[in-house]
Amino acid sequence: MLKKTLNNIQEKSLKERFLLVMGILFFLVYLVLGLIVIFWDVLFDRSFPIIMSPIYRMTFGVILIVYSFFRFFRFFNSSND
């Protein structure tokens, strides 16, 4: 399966490979942003810049993470067609 995936990537045009890299990049951006929002107080030792209760901040972070996985699966399902 890994060999098939690598062959599929190598057969893509330059535009398709660029869009693949951009899709992976934005998946990582949303994932990291969600994790940063959730763990802001632990990582940066100060309060979150936007005044939110911790429950709303956690919910917003989880929504960002779920959205990143939604984009990831939608992107790879559309590229397999």
Short mmCIF file of C-alpha atoms in Angstrom, two decimals:
data_model
loop_
_atom_site.label_atom_id
_atom_site.label_comp_id
_atom_site.label_asym_id
_atom_site.label_seq_id
_atom_site.Cartn_x
_atom_site.Cartn_y
_atom_site.Cartn_z
CA MET A 1 0.00 0.00 0.00
CA LEU A 2 2.85 2.39 0.82
CA LYS A 3 4.53 1.60 -2.49
CA LYS A 4 1.27 2.31 -4.33
CA THR A 5 0.91 5.65 -2.53
CA LEU A 6 4.50 6.65 -3.34
CA ASN A 7 4.00 5.74 -7.01
CA ASN A 8 0.78 7.77 -7.04
CA ILE A 9 2.60 10.84 -5.66
CA GLN A 10 5.43 10.47 -8.19
CA GLU A 11 2.93 10.31 -11.08
CA LYS A 12 1.29 13.60 -10.10
CA SER A 13 1.96 16.76 -12.03
CA LEU A 14 3.80 19.67 -10.46
CA LYS A 15 0.50 21.45 -9.76
CA GLU A 16 -0.99 18.38 -8.06
CA ARG A 17 2.12 17.91 -5.91
CA PHE A 18 2.02 21.58 -4.90
CA LEU A 19 -1.63 21.23 -3.90
CA LEU A 20 -0.77 18.07 -1.96
CA VAL A 21 1.91 19.94 -0.02
CA MET A 22 -0.47 22.86 0.60
CA GLY A 23 -3.17 20.46 1.83
CA ILE A 24 -0.77 18.83 4.27
CA LEU A 25 0.55 22.23 5.36
CA PHE A 26 -2.91 23.59 6.17
CA PHE A 27 -3.82 20.37 7.97
CA LEU A 28 -0.78 20.90 10.19
CA VAL A 29 -1.55 24.62 10.64
CA TYR A 30 -5.09 23.96 11.90
CA LEU A 31 -3.94 21.07 14.06
CA VAL A 32 -1.14 23.05 15.72
CA LEU A 33 -3.37 26.10 16.10
CA GLY A 34 -5.99 24.00 17.88
CA LEU A 35 -3.37 22.53 20.20
CA ILE A 36 -1.92 25.97 20.94
CA VAL A 37 -5.37 27.34 21.80
CA ILE A 38 -6.00 24.43 24.16
CA PHE A 39 -2.62 24.49 25.89
CA TRP A 40 -1.91 28.25 25.77
CA ASP A 41 -1.61 28.76 29.54
CA VAL A 42 0.77 25.82 29.91
CA LEU A 43 2.98 26.72 26.94
CA PHE A 44 3.30 30.48 27.29
CA ASP A 45 2.77 31.02 31.03
CA ARG A 46 0.32 33.88 30.52
CA SER A 47 -3.38 34.26 29.81
CA PHE A 48 -4.94 33.82 26.38
CA PRO A 49 -5.02 37.15 24.43
CA ILE A 50 -8.77 36.91 23.81
CA ILE A 51 -10.87 36.94 26.95
CA MET A 52 -12.59 33.53 26.97
CA SER A 53 -13.51 31.12 29.69
CA PRO A 54 -11.42 27.93 29.67
CA ILE A 55 -14.38 25.83 28.53
CA TYR A 56 -14.92 27.97 25.42
CA ARG A 57 -11.19 28.00 24.70
CA MET A 58 -11.03 24.20 24.90
CA THR A 59 -14.12 23.90 22.72
CA PHE A 60 -12.63 26.24 20.12
CA GLY A 61 -9.39 24.23 20.12
CA VAL A 62 -11.24 20.95 19.68
CA ILE A 63 -13.30 22.44 16.84
CA LEU A 64 -10.07 23.52 15.09
CA ILE A 65 -8.59 20.02 15.47
CA VAL A 66 -11.76 18.35 14.19
CA TYR A 67 -11.82 20.77 11.26
CA SER A 68 -8.21 19.95 10.43
CA PHE A 69 -9.01 16.23 10.24
CA PHE A 70 -12.14 16.99 8.20
CA ARG A 71 -10.01 18.92 5.68
CA PHE A 72 -7.41 16.15 5.67
CA PHE A 73 -9.88 13.37 4.87
CA ARG A 74 -11.84 15.46 2.38
CA PHE A 75 -8.64 16.46 0.58
CA PHE A 76 -7.36 12.90 0.23
CA ASN A 77 -10.74 11.50 -0.74
CA SER A 78 -11.08 14.10 -3.50
CA SER A 79 -7.53 13.49 -4.77
CA ASN A 80 -8.11 9.73 -5.11
CA ASP A 81 -10.83 10.23 -7.75
#
